[in-house]
Structure formats: structure tokens, C-alpha cells
């Protein structure tokens, strides 16, 4: 057997510390601006950030944290959180970002499951930490992201982050690590069952950052001032804290105030060109713009993902405000980026209507991710934009298995996403549902997302959720649950009539219920499981009508 001829290039490991080191060295004066919990706006540079990240690494080492151990964060988007993003994995430990919006019991489960050595927390979460600490006896210390003067009054003994950092000199060289070592740990929000951990590696994080920065992906650049609204506690803020230093983009962190007014003011003050977040956040921002009668003077692109971007929102951003919407799909298990709705040159020659239809979909994969849709028998389905199937993915930033779980989630080497989708001739992905949310009417699937998108386009609708409701004849039929916009009114009949000509007749919901608010998960997604529970006994008018001629409804054998 002949020995393979190896390349003769430097074997430089892809470590996350190299991203910050690059920014500190080559974009040293570029700013990182943060609205702080303390109430003021803090600014410093990539150079300052690297120095403090090194001081943090030294402090954690002094506290006895070993490479491979987990150090958790419970924090908003801000410069200290960014320091933890680099100071922790920089010396080989793992940065475990926790979503503070989860129930305390779930957080305690996560902290214990991850076996976190220390937890860094923003002082807003002092009460939460007091509730967690007795349930997490293996945590060796709770570190408040504050100076000694701003330490909150708590039952739990806490350390001051600033005191720990100030005790170190930052004279530290990032060690060369094996790029396959773990970098970050993120848990899925666990809408069903206990949360599961996705453990990224340095290699997967850096490759993902490269991919995310590409012009047809998130298209970040040194000419951008980037405000990630997507939290750093949710799938690494979609990779922006890595892609920004990689490209040299200015970073603007909004802290805890995510209402429309606060976001708008920060965007204007910091000349933000680029942002990213889930649709719920943008609803608040767009409402504020409308009410205050103001416009963006610098924002030109925004990524919308996490749940489907309603077409009405896409149109408002693009047509009214001239902001390009990049619709993105991904998940915690994918670091998270999978697809983005950027058009090819040929697609952008098509009619405006055709282009818009493409942009409403979740888009094209970026290099690093491969996808397919499969039927119940596991066989590939055609990419014709019609066939629905279970979406499977694979690639170097897709998980192989969950943290501390032995069984592999993979099927023939592919990760089943739990999403149901079509893929069209343009290779554009269209997510129609989570597999558990899909509505099966007479054996045929109805996309709840498509039904919601039509409702949201109605001027009187603030938010809508479509869920399956039991039906004696069709097994399930769609029920639409709607929150009306303040000062607007609409009736059930008007809303149902609004569907005429917009979807197939048999997709039109059988009933509409108006509510004051809809339940959301910790990441701002509709909690359909809870809604289905709430409306378990709802009787559709069509069910009563159909009962007469449906033997099953009377419990008779067919
Ligand atoms: P969780 O399952 O914990 O909420 P994620 O935040 O990782 O975790 O959510 C991933 C899921 O969110 C995807 O599998 C998909 O169902 C949904 N999702 C993400 N982006 C989109 C999008 N652009 N359109 C529709 N669904 C989306």
C-alpha cells in the first residue's frame, strides 16, 4: 500500500481564540458597544476585549477550572458575555450558555446535567440564581457580572466578575488546542421532554463562522455595524459573536431592553447596518416605527429566523423601509445555520413576484450543510416544491450525538431535524411545520405555518397560531387562534373569507378563536403543544355538522 502524499501546509488548529486574536490584531480599534444593565452605554475595542478575555481565562484558571470543564453564563448580550465567549474556550474549558427564560426547574436540570463548575450571571438574574443555587450543589461558585459596588443583595454567596478580572494582568498566550476539543455547550429549549445538549467543537464553531460570513449567507463585513438582537444565550446568537471578529464588523449589544424604542434608538445612535432576530422582536420594532412615524437611517439588512418570517413582515421591511430581509433556517443542533434566502443572479432576473415568493421560503443551504427530504419509508422525495417530507441534514457543524447521551440520533449518517419541508427546483427549502405540529386532514398534510402567514397579513391580526383540532371525519382539521391588533376589529367570518383564493379550499381553517395572548417558548416561538392542550376540548362547528354522516363519530365500527 502506498502512503498518501500529505499536503505541506501549516497545521494551524481552528480555535475560537484565533477569531478574537485576529480582530484584536487587525481590527484593534473597531468598537464593541454595549447597553449595560447598569443603565449606561459602554464602549471599548476588540483590542480591549481580547485583553479582558485573557484576564478572565487567567481568573478561571486561578479558580481551578480545568480544560474540558463547563463554565455557564446566564446573561444578556453584552461585552462581558463576549469576554466569557472567548475567555472560557480560549484555554480549553467549555462556555455553556443558558437561556434564562426557561423555567427555573429546567435551568437547574441543565446546570446539573452539564455539571457546570461556575456560573457567570447578569445581576438581573440574582433572584433566579438564589432559586437555582440550592438545587445545584455541585456548582463551585456563582460569579456576578458586576463590580463589587454593584453586587446585588442575595442569599447565595457570590463573587464579583470585575474583582476577579482586575486581579489578573492579561499577560497570557492562548494555548494551541486540538481543534476537535469542545468549545460551547447549548441546550435545546426542550419544548418536549428535557432539554438536550449540543456540544460544539472549536473546529465546528470556526467553520460555521466562516460559512456564516459568506456573502450569500449572513454576509457580514468590516463595513458593518452589527446589532444581534438574537440572544447570546440562544445558539451562540446565530454565530454573530464569531463572524463579527472574523470579518472585523463593529458589534452593538442591546443588553436587556429589547422593546422597539430601545432597539431603534441604539440602532440609530450606533449607525447599525445589520441586525438579526426572531420575528416576535421585529413585530415590536415595526410597531414602534409605525407609531412614532420614524425610519431607519442606516439599517440595510436583517436576518430573520428561529421561526418562519411572515411574508407580511418581509414586505414591510423591504417595501416600506428598504431593508433587505435574509430569511434563515437552522437549529441548535446545527450551530445553527442551515439555509438562507439569498437569490442567485438568474433568480434575481425573474419577476418581482417570483423573487418575493423565493425570499419567503427558508432558502438555499450554505456550503457545510447538505439536506434531503424523505418520506415515511425513508426514501428520498423529489425536489419539486410539492412533496412534503422529513428534513434530514449533515455537515461538519451538525451534531453527531447529544451531550452525555449514548444513543445516536442519526439515521444513515443524517440528522433528522424534526421539521417537515418541501425543496423546489431552485433547491430552495420551505419549512411547512415541525413534524409534531403538522395538521393531518384526511391523511393529507396542511401546513400550519402557511395558514398563520395568511392570517398575519390581515391588518387586524397581531399574531396567529394554527393548530390541529380533533375532527370525527377528517381526524384533524385546522383551528386558527388569533390575537387582534389593538384598536382593530375583525370577525370570524371576515377572517375566514380572507383565505379565499389564498390557499387551497380544504386548507381554510374550520374555526377561529380570539384570545388575548398566545403562549410562547423561552425562545419566543409559539408553544403549540400548550395551545393544543388548551383547545383539546374545542368542538369545531364542522365536526357537529359532519357527525351526522360519520359513523366513526358515534363510535360505530366502520
Ligand atoms: P428549539 O427546538 O430548542 O426551539 P431551535 O431554536 O434550535 O430550538 O429551533 C429550531 C427550530 O426552529 C427548527 O427546527 C424549526 O422548526 C424552527 N425554525 C427555525 N428557523 C425557522 C424558519 N426560518 N422558518 C420556520 N421554522 C424555523
XYZ file of C-alpha atoms and ligand atoms in Angstrom:
585
model
C 0.000 0.000 0.000
C 1.357 3.431 -0.877
C 1.422 6.104 1.806
C -0.783 9.050 0.881
C 1.071 12.195 -0.116
C 0.240 14.763 2.572
C -0.042 18.479 1.910
C 2.775 20.610 3.207
C 0.863 23.488 4.706
C 0.962 24.721 8.310
C -1.168 22.647 10.609
C -2.823 25.549 12.427
C -5.759 24.405 14.575
C -9.072 26.201 14.046
C -9.584 27.563 17.565
C -12.118 30.180 18.623
C -9.429 32.257 20.348
C -7.905 32.823 16.897
C -11.047 34.741 15.878
C -10.702 37.285 18.664
C -6.914 37.392 18.308
C -7.401 38.223 14.615
C -9.844 41.052 15.396
C -7.629 42.433 18.197
C -4.580 42.456 15.938
C -6.103 43.589 12.647
C -9.237 45.495 13.675
C -7.889 46.541 17.064
C -9.672 49.910 17.140
C -13.053 48.617 15.970
C -15.674 49.233 18.618
C -17.820 46.938 20.715
C -20.691 48.947 22.175
C -22.970 47.615 24.919
C -26.027 48.946 26.659
C -25.344 47.793 30.193
C -27.533 46.523 32.993
C -26.053 49.426 34.985
C -28.006 51.735 32.652
C -25.200 53.380 30.682
C -23.646 52.640 27.285
C -20.209 51.053 27.492
C -17.715 51.162 24.619
C -14.360 49.611 24.062
C -12.480 47.887 21.238
C -11.588 44.389 20.049
C -8.111 45.026 21.474
C -9.572 45.769 24.917
C -11.890 42.807 24.636
C -9.087 40.344 23.967
C -7.091 41.658 26.918
C -10.046 41.223 29.267
C -10.899 37.800 27.811
C -7.338 36.770 28.665
C -7.714 38.178 32.173
C -10.895 36.119 32.526
C -9.085 32.991 31.313
C -6.386 33.614 33.942
C -9.050 34.195 36.609
C -10.878 30.960 35.774
C -7.608 29.024 35.792
C -6.813 30.593 39.194
C -10.206 29.403 40.432
C -9.164 25.895 39.474
C -11.220 25.441 36.304
C -9.688 22.671 34.230
C -9.778 22.350 30.424
C -12.943 20.477 29.447
C -14.920 21.749 32.454
C -18.049 23.770 31.811
C -18.470 27.404 32.833
C -22.024 28.616 32.329
C -23.471 32.039 31.532
C -26.903 33.460 32.357
C -26.553 36.768 30.601
C -27.895 39.278 28.082
C -25.960 40.389 25.029
C -23.075 42.499 26.268
C -19.300 42.884 26.342
C -18.781 40.806 29.489
C -20.726 37.965 27.927
C -18.481 38.263 24.865
C -15.429 38.028 27.123
C -16.855 34.786 28.532
C -17.380 33.580 24.923
C -13.615 33.788 24.420
C -12.058 33.669 27.886
C -13.636 30.280 28.619
C -12.977 28.193 25.481
C -9.766 30.149 24.913
C -7.949 27.990 27.477
C -9.850 24.779 26.715
C -12.839 24.984 29.066
C -16.371 24.989 27.646
C -18.644 28.028 27.568
C -22.151 26.850 28.386
C -24.746 29.492 27.527
C -28.031 29.055 29.407
C -31.358 30.535 28.376
C -32.610 32.440 31.473
C -36.143 32.463 30.109
C -36.528 28.738 30.733
C -38.353 27.587 33.866
C -36.026 27.512 36.910
C -36.516 23.738 37.220
C -35.360 23.289 33.630
C -32.355 25.540 34.228
C -31.424 23.566 37.352
C -31.712 20.367 35.317
C -29.420 21.857 32.645
C -26.809 23.129 35.142
C -26.690 19.733 36.831
C -26.684 17.777 33.594
C -23.867 19.923 32.203
C -22.061 19.681 35.553
C -21.182 23.374 35.428
C -18.201 24.345 37.586
C -19.034 28.075 37.750
C -21.935 30.202 36.579
C -21.481 33.801 35.409
C -24.706 35.794 35.666
C -26.057 39.259 34.952
C -27.386 40.891 38.114
C -30.910 40.923 36.608
C -30.879 37.201 37.352
C -29.953 37.482 41.050
C -33.331 36.145 42.241
C -33.125 33.307 39.727
C -29.655 32.383 40.988
C -30.937 32.356 44.585
C -33.590 29.920 43.475
C -31.123 27.766 41.485
C -28.204 27.608 43.918
C -29.797 25.204 46.460
C -30.770 22.892 43.588
C -27.270 22.916 42.056
C -24.905 21.898 44.875
C -22.060 20.943 42.530
C -21.574 24.480 41.221
C -18.370 25.714 42.867
C -19.145 29.417 42.549
C -21.643 31.967 41.223
C -19.991 34.995 39.616
C -21.993 38.227 39.208
C -21.104 40.133 36.033
C -20.585 43.353 38.005
C -18.036 45.229 40.066
C -18.024 44.988 43.845
C -20.127 48.166 44.160
C -22.922 46.692 42.023
C -23.209 43.279 43.655
C -26.882 42.554 44.338
C -28.131 41.582 47.787
C -28.511 37.818 47.644
C -28.788 34.732 49.828
C -26.205 32.951 47.684
C -22.560 33.908 48.268
C -21.313 35.392 45.013
C -18.045 36.600 43.518
C -17.582 39.819 41.575
C -16.540 39.333 37.950
C -14.761 42.685 37.842
C -12.794 41.930 41.001
C -11.695 38.567 39.600
C -10.689 40.065 36.249
C -8.891 43.045 37.822
C -6.679 40.678 39.820
C -5.126 39.362 36.582
C -2.715 41.106 34.205
C -3.877 39.686 30.849
C -0.333 38.637 30.100
C -1.393 35.311 28.714
C -0.910 33.467 25.411
C -3.863 31.467 24.110
C -2.699 27.845 24.191
C -2.773 25.815 20.980
C -5.664 23.378 21.404
C -6.837 20.379 19.464
C -9.490 21.900 17.183
C -11.781 18.968 17.943
C -11.948 19.984 21.633
C -15.323 21.214 22.884
C -15.933 24.980 22.684
C -19.573 25.747 23.563
C -22.492 23.851 25.010
C -26.051 24.879 24.083
C -29.210 23.121 25.177
C -32.318 22.932 23.001
C -35.274 24.645 24.620
C -36.919 21.314 25.272
C -40.460 22.020 24.180
C -40.933 18.265 24.578
C -39.086 16.405 27.317
C -35.878 17.520 28.991
C -33.534 19.884 27.155
C -30.731 18.187 25.227
C -27.184 19.498 24.925
C -25.397 20.221 21.653
C -21.653 20.344 22.294
C -19.824 22.277 19.584
C -16.112 21.975 18.870
C -13.575 24.712 18.108
C -13.425 23.397 14.569
C -17.202 23.377 14.061
C -17.508 26.886 15.549
C -14.789 28.376 13.326
C -16.055 26.645 10.181
C -19.561 27.848 10.996
C -18.248 31.402 11.454
C -16.570 31.235 8.037
C -19.765 29.913 6.460
C -21.970 32.465 8.223
C -19.859 35.345 6.965
C -20.147 34.431 3.274
C -21.889 36.940 1.002
C -24.710 34.505 0.278
C -25.090 33.600 3.943
C -25.207 36.297 6.645
C -22.852 38.456 4.526
C -21.039 40.200 7.361
C -18.232 42.618 6.650
C -15.845 45.095 8.240
C -18.124 47.804 6.807
C -20.965 46.666 9.077
C -22.135 47.808 12.460
C -23.973 44.712 13.701
C -26.624 44.550 16.391
C -27.523 40.955 17.267
C -30.951 41.003 18.895
C -30.898 37.225 18.878
C -29.618 36.441 22.360
C -26.138 35.139 23.027
C -27.891 32.566 25.223
C -29.665 31.184 22.177
C -27.464 29.122 19.832
C -24.492 31.493 20.117
C -26.555 34.390 18.734
C -26.520 32.524 15.405
C -22.731 32.772 15.235
C -22.543 36.585 15.119
C -20.128 36.805 18.107
C -17.743 34.720 15.967
C -18.463 36.061 12.491
C -18.075 39.695 13.636
C -14.449 39.385 14.841
C -13.695 37.159 11.843
C -14.810 39.911 9.463
C -13.924 42.913 11.641
C -17.512 44.141 11.967
C -18.410 46.587 14.753
C -20.596 44.953 17.422
C -23.502 46.629 19.191
C -25.103 44.802 22.124
C -28.597 45.785 23.287
C -28.474 44.334 26.834
C -31.824 43.556 28.353
C -34.040 46.197 26.689
C -35.420 44.613 23.545
C -38.510 46.783 23.083
C -38.967 48.639 19.779
C -38.000 52.081 21.106
C -34.793 50.952 22.847
C -33.662 48.951 19.820
C -34.449 51.743 17.391
C -32.554 54.363 19.398
C -29.484 52.162 19.745
C -29.580 51.334 16.026
C -29.695 54.992 15.106
C -27.038 56.110 17.613
C -24.574 53.424 16.563
C -25.325 53.642 12.820
C -26.277 49.958 12.794
C -26.343 48.491 9.276
C -27.174 44.915 10.120
C -29.280 43.068 12.641
C -30.668 39.603 13.361
C -33.532 38.247 15.420
C -36.740 36.230 15.650
C -39.994 37.555 14.122
C -41.526 38.449 17.528
C -38.821 41.032 18.194
C -39.281 42.624 14.792
C -43.034 42.908 15.368
C -42.250 45.188 18.332
C -39.748 47.232 16.353
C -42.023 47.662 13.332
C -44.922 48.684 15.581
C -42.722 51.306 17.189
C -41.615 52.688 13.802
C -45.236 52.942 12.698
C -46.463 54.588 15.886
C -43.544 57.006 16.233
C -43.518 57.770 12.484
C -39.739 57.250 12.260
C -37.490 55.455 9.755
C -34.101 53.734 9.796
C -31.260 55.893 8.599
C -28.546 53.218 8.458
C -30.050 49.700 8.793
C -29.971 47.961 5.411
C -30.086 44.204 6.138
C -31.589 41.959 8.741
C -31.636 38.223 9.290
C -34.970 36.823 10.416
C -35.211 33.229 11.603
C -35.927 30.973 14.532
C -39.466 30.646 13.275
C -40.967 31.394 9.887
C -40.782 35.037 8.850
C -44.336 36.079 7.940
C -44.428 37.327 4.323
C -46.200 40.481 5.533
C -43.175 41.315 7.705
C -40.804 40.685 4.832
C -42.805 43.053 2.610
C -42.918 45.774 5.275
C -39.165 45.678 5.823
C -38.356 45.623 2.120
C -41.048 47.790 0.552
C -41.672 50.339 3.302
C -38.228 50.617 4.882
C -35.832 49.428 2.146
C -34.272 46.842 4.484
C -33.244 43.540 2.890
C -34.602 40.551 4.788
C -32.467 37.429 4.837
C -34.798 34.646 5.906
C -32.761 31.949 7.645
C -33.485 28.491 8.944
C -31.445 26.450 11.370
C -31.455 24.839 14.769
C -29.385 24.394 17.922
C -28.175 21.042 16.641
C -26.767 22.836 13.565
C -24.786 25.622 15.290
C -27.417 26.881 13.956
C -27.198 27.935 10.299
C -28.686 25.709 7.597
C -30.290 27.750 4.840
C -30.676 31.411 3.860
C -32.924 33.065 1.311
C -30.336 34.763 -0.913
C -31.109 34.662 -4.632
C -28.780 33.658 -7.445
C -28.084 36.016 -10.344
C -30.580 34.121 -12.513
C -33.283 34.177 -9.835
C -32.898 37.907 -9.399
C -33.782 38.386 -13.104
C -37.240 36.927 -12.503
C -40.411 38.955 -11.941
C -40.653 40.791 -8.585
C -43.468 38.459 -7.597
C -41.444 35.315 -8.265
C -38.477 36.767 -6.404
C -40.643 37.552 -3.408
C -42.042 34.003 -3.375
C -38.481 32.671 -3.215
C -37.496 35.050 -0.420
C -40.480 33.935 1.624
C -39.011 30.441 1.688
C -36.168 29.498 4.026
C -33.717 29.401 1.132
C -30.632 27.638 -0.084
C -28.104 25.688 2.003
C -24.720 27.235 2.607
C -21.586 25.204 1.990
C -21.078 22.975 5.008
C -24.659 21.738 5.144
C -26.302 19.125 2.962
C -30.015 18.394 3.156
C -32.645 15.992 1.877
C -36.330 15.291 2.421
C -37.514 11.752 2.972
C -40.889 10.037 3.084
C -42.218 7.687 5.777
C -40.304 4.823 4.167
C -37.022 6.763 4.474
C -36.688 7.180 0.726
C -35.657 10.485 -0.853
C -38.527 12.658 -2.063
C -38.322 14.738 -5.245
C -37.258 18.407 -5.154
C -40.393 19.662 -6.882
C -41.688 22.151 -4.327
C -44.741 19.950 -3.773
C -43.669 16.751 -1.995
C -43.564 17.224 1.818
C -41.122 15.153 3.817
C -38.982 14.872 6.928
C -35.945 17.090 6.601
C -32.544 15.486 7.256
C -29.189 17.291 7.299
C -25.494 16.579 7.698
C -22.249 18.503 7.770
C -19.259 19.499 9.907
C -21.317 21.803 12.176
C -24.257 19.405 12.607
C -24.323 17.317 15.803
C -23.264 13.699 15.788
C -24.831 12.946 19.188
C -26.206 14.815 22.198
C -24.068 15.652 25.227
C -23.973 12.746 27.694
C -26.323 10.591 25.654
C -25.129 7.317 24.266
C -27.676 6.618 21.566
C -27.080 8.248 18.218
C -29.871 10.433 16.833
C -28.588 9.873 13.277
C -30.361 7.899 10.568
C -27.948 6.545 7.938
C -25.462 9.272 8.882
C -28.029 12.088 8.589
C -29.547 14.130 11.422
C -33.372 14.145 11.345
C -34.348 17.745 12.116
C -37.948 17.110 13.173
C -39.029 19.642 10.551
C -41.294 18.920 7.633
C -40.398 20.654 4.377
C -40.519 20.831 0.628
C -37.499 21.569 -1.586
C -38.152 23.086 -5.016
C -36.346 23.002 -8.377
C -34.295 26.022 -7.236
C -33.050 23.922 -4.272
C -34.976 26.312 -2.011
C -36.187 24.866 1.254
C -39.670 25.648 2.503
C -40.395 24.629 6.098
C -44.049 23.753 6.398
C -44.095 22.589 10.012
C -42.434 20.917 12.937
C -43.350 17.266 12.445
C -45.264 17.359 15.733
C -47.276 20.435 14.661
C -48.319 19.316 11.202
C -52.090 19.002 10.682
C -53.217 15.775 9.061
C -56.614 16.232 7.469
C -57.963 13.059 5.896
C -54.411 11.728 5.607
C -53.188 14.844 3.765
C -50.861 17.388 5.381
C -51.790 21.016 5.916
C -49.006 23.488 6.668
C -49.855 25.388 9.841
C -47.180 27.974 9.002
C -48.809 28.821 5.666
C -52.195 29.231 7.362
C -50.670 31.526 10.010
C -48.922 33.626 7.390
C -52.209 34.412 5.631
C -53.831 35.432 8.926
C -50.928 37.679 9.886
C -51.271 39.537 6.578
C -54.732 40.728 7.735
C -54.450 44.261 9.115
C -56.451 43.430 12.255
C -54.294 40.457 13.246
C -51.345 40.920 15.592
C -50.441 37.245 15.965
C -51.922 33.921 14.897
C -51.366 30.247 15.580
C -52.849 27.368 13.658
C -53.212 24.035 15.432
C -54.765 20.671 14.760
C -58.185 20.135 16.320
C -59.816 16.716 16.550
C -62.407 16.032 13.899
C -64.658 12.958 13.614
C -64.427 12.685 9.858
C -61.034 14.082 8.899
C -59.185 13.099 12.127
C -57.746 16.628 12.336
C -58.783 19.992 10.956
C -57.074 23.382 11.365
C -58.187 25.725 14.135
C -56.924 29.299 13.990
C -56.202 31.089 17.289
C -55.811 34.838 16.861
C -54.695 37.861 18.867
C -56.248 41.032 17.444
C -54.232 44.187 16.960
C -55.163 46.895 19.470
C -57.941 49.202 18.184
C -58.758 46.859 15.262
C -61.667 44.516 14.909
C -62.394 41.534 12.719
C -64.967 38.749 12.898
C -64.511 35.012 12.495
C -66.388 35.133 9.172
C -64.329 38.036 7.805
C -61.114 36.276 8.671
C -62.205 33.010 7.061
C -63.334 34.897 3.941
C -59.827 36.456 3.827
C -58.472 32.995 2.949
C -60.465 32.789 -0.294
C -58.099 32.367 -3.220
C -55.004 32.427 -0.964
C -54.811 28.728 -0.059
C -56.475 25.536 -1.258
C -60.116 25.444 -0.075
C -59.550 22.430 2.146
C -56.698 24.223 3.940
C -59.003 27.015 5.172
C -59.394 26.696 8.981
C -62.654 25.266 10.259
C -62.896 27.749 13.080
C -61.336 30.900 14.553
C -60.925 31.667 18.249
C -59.847 35.096 19.510
C -57.577 35.266 22.579
C -55.707 37.999 24.462
C -52.325 36.374 24.090
C -50.614 33.259 22.771
C -48.170 31.119 24.767
C -44.519 31.351 23.726
C -41.473 29.226 24.445
C -38.359 30.629 26.088
C -37.010 31.429 22.626
C -40.105 33.343 21.522
C -41.687 30.564 19.463
C -45.355 29.685 19.589
C -45.947 26.952 22.129
C -48.258 24.820 20.079
C -48.207 21.863 22.439
C -49.688 24.075 25.144
C -52.221 25.532 22.712
C -53.292 22.075 21.628
C -53.800 21.212 25.296
C -55.819 24.386 25.866
C -58.076 23.634 22.926
C -58.216 19.872 23.412
C -61.984 20.000 24.032
C -62.764 22.615 21.433
C -65.593 21.431 19.198
C -65.352 22.593 15.617
C -68.692 23.631 14.085
C -67.816 21.399 11.129
C -67.416 18.437 13.487
C -71.012 18.797 14.646
C -72.226 19.070 11.062
C -70.209 16.086 9.893
C -71.124 13.933 12.853
C -74.465 13.160 11.233
C -72.927 11.263 8.365
C -69.801 9.948 10.055
C -70.198 6.528 11.707
C -66.818 6.831 13.467
C -68.052 9.830 15.424
C -70.710 7.686 17.055
C -68.117 5.086 17.957
C -69.515 2.589 15.451
C -67.283 0.218 13.610
C -66.671 1.384 10.052
P -35.738 24.602 19.854
O -36.197 23.365 19.151
O -34.998 24.383 21.076
O -36.731 25.729 19.830
P -34.060 25.932 17.995
O -34.110 27.301 18.453
O -32.827 25.286 17.618
O -34.530 25.053 19.067
O -35.180 25.796 16.924
C -35.036 25.097 15.753
C -36.362 25.001 15.061
O -36.946 26.276 14.855
C -36.240 24.418 13.683
O -36.124 23.025 13.714
C -37.517 24.908 13.040
O -38.626 24.127 13.406
C -37.704 26.264 13.650
N -37.190 27.295 12.741
C -36.014 27.924 12.793
N -35.920 28.831 11.806
C -37.059 28.761 11.093
C -37.572 29.432 9.927
N -36.912 30.393 9.307
N -38.783 29.064 9.478
C -39.504 28.093 10.091
N -39.077 27.443 11.193
C -37.878 27.772 11.688
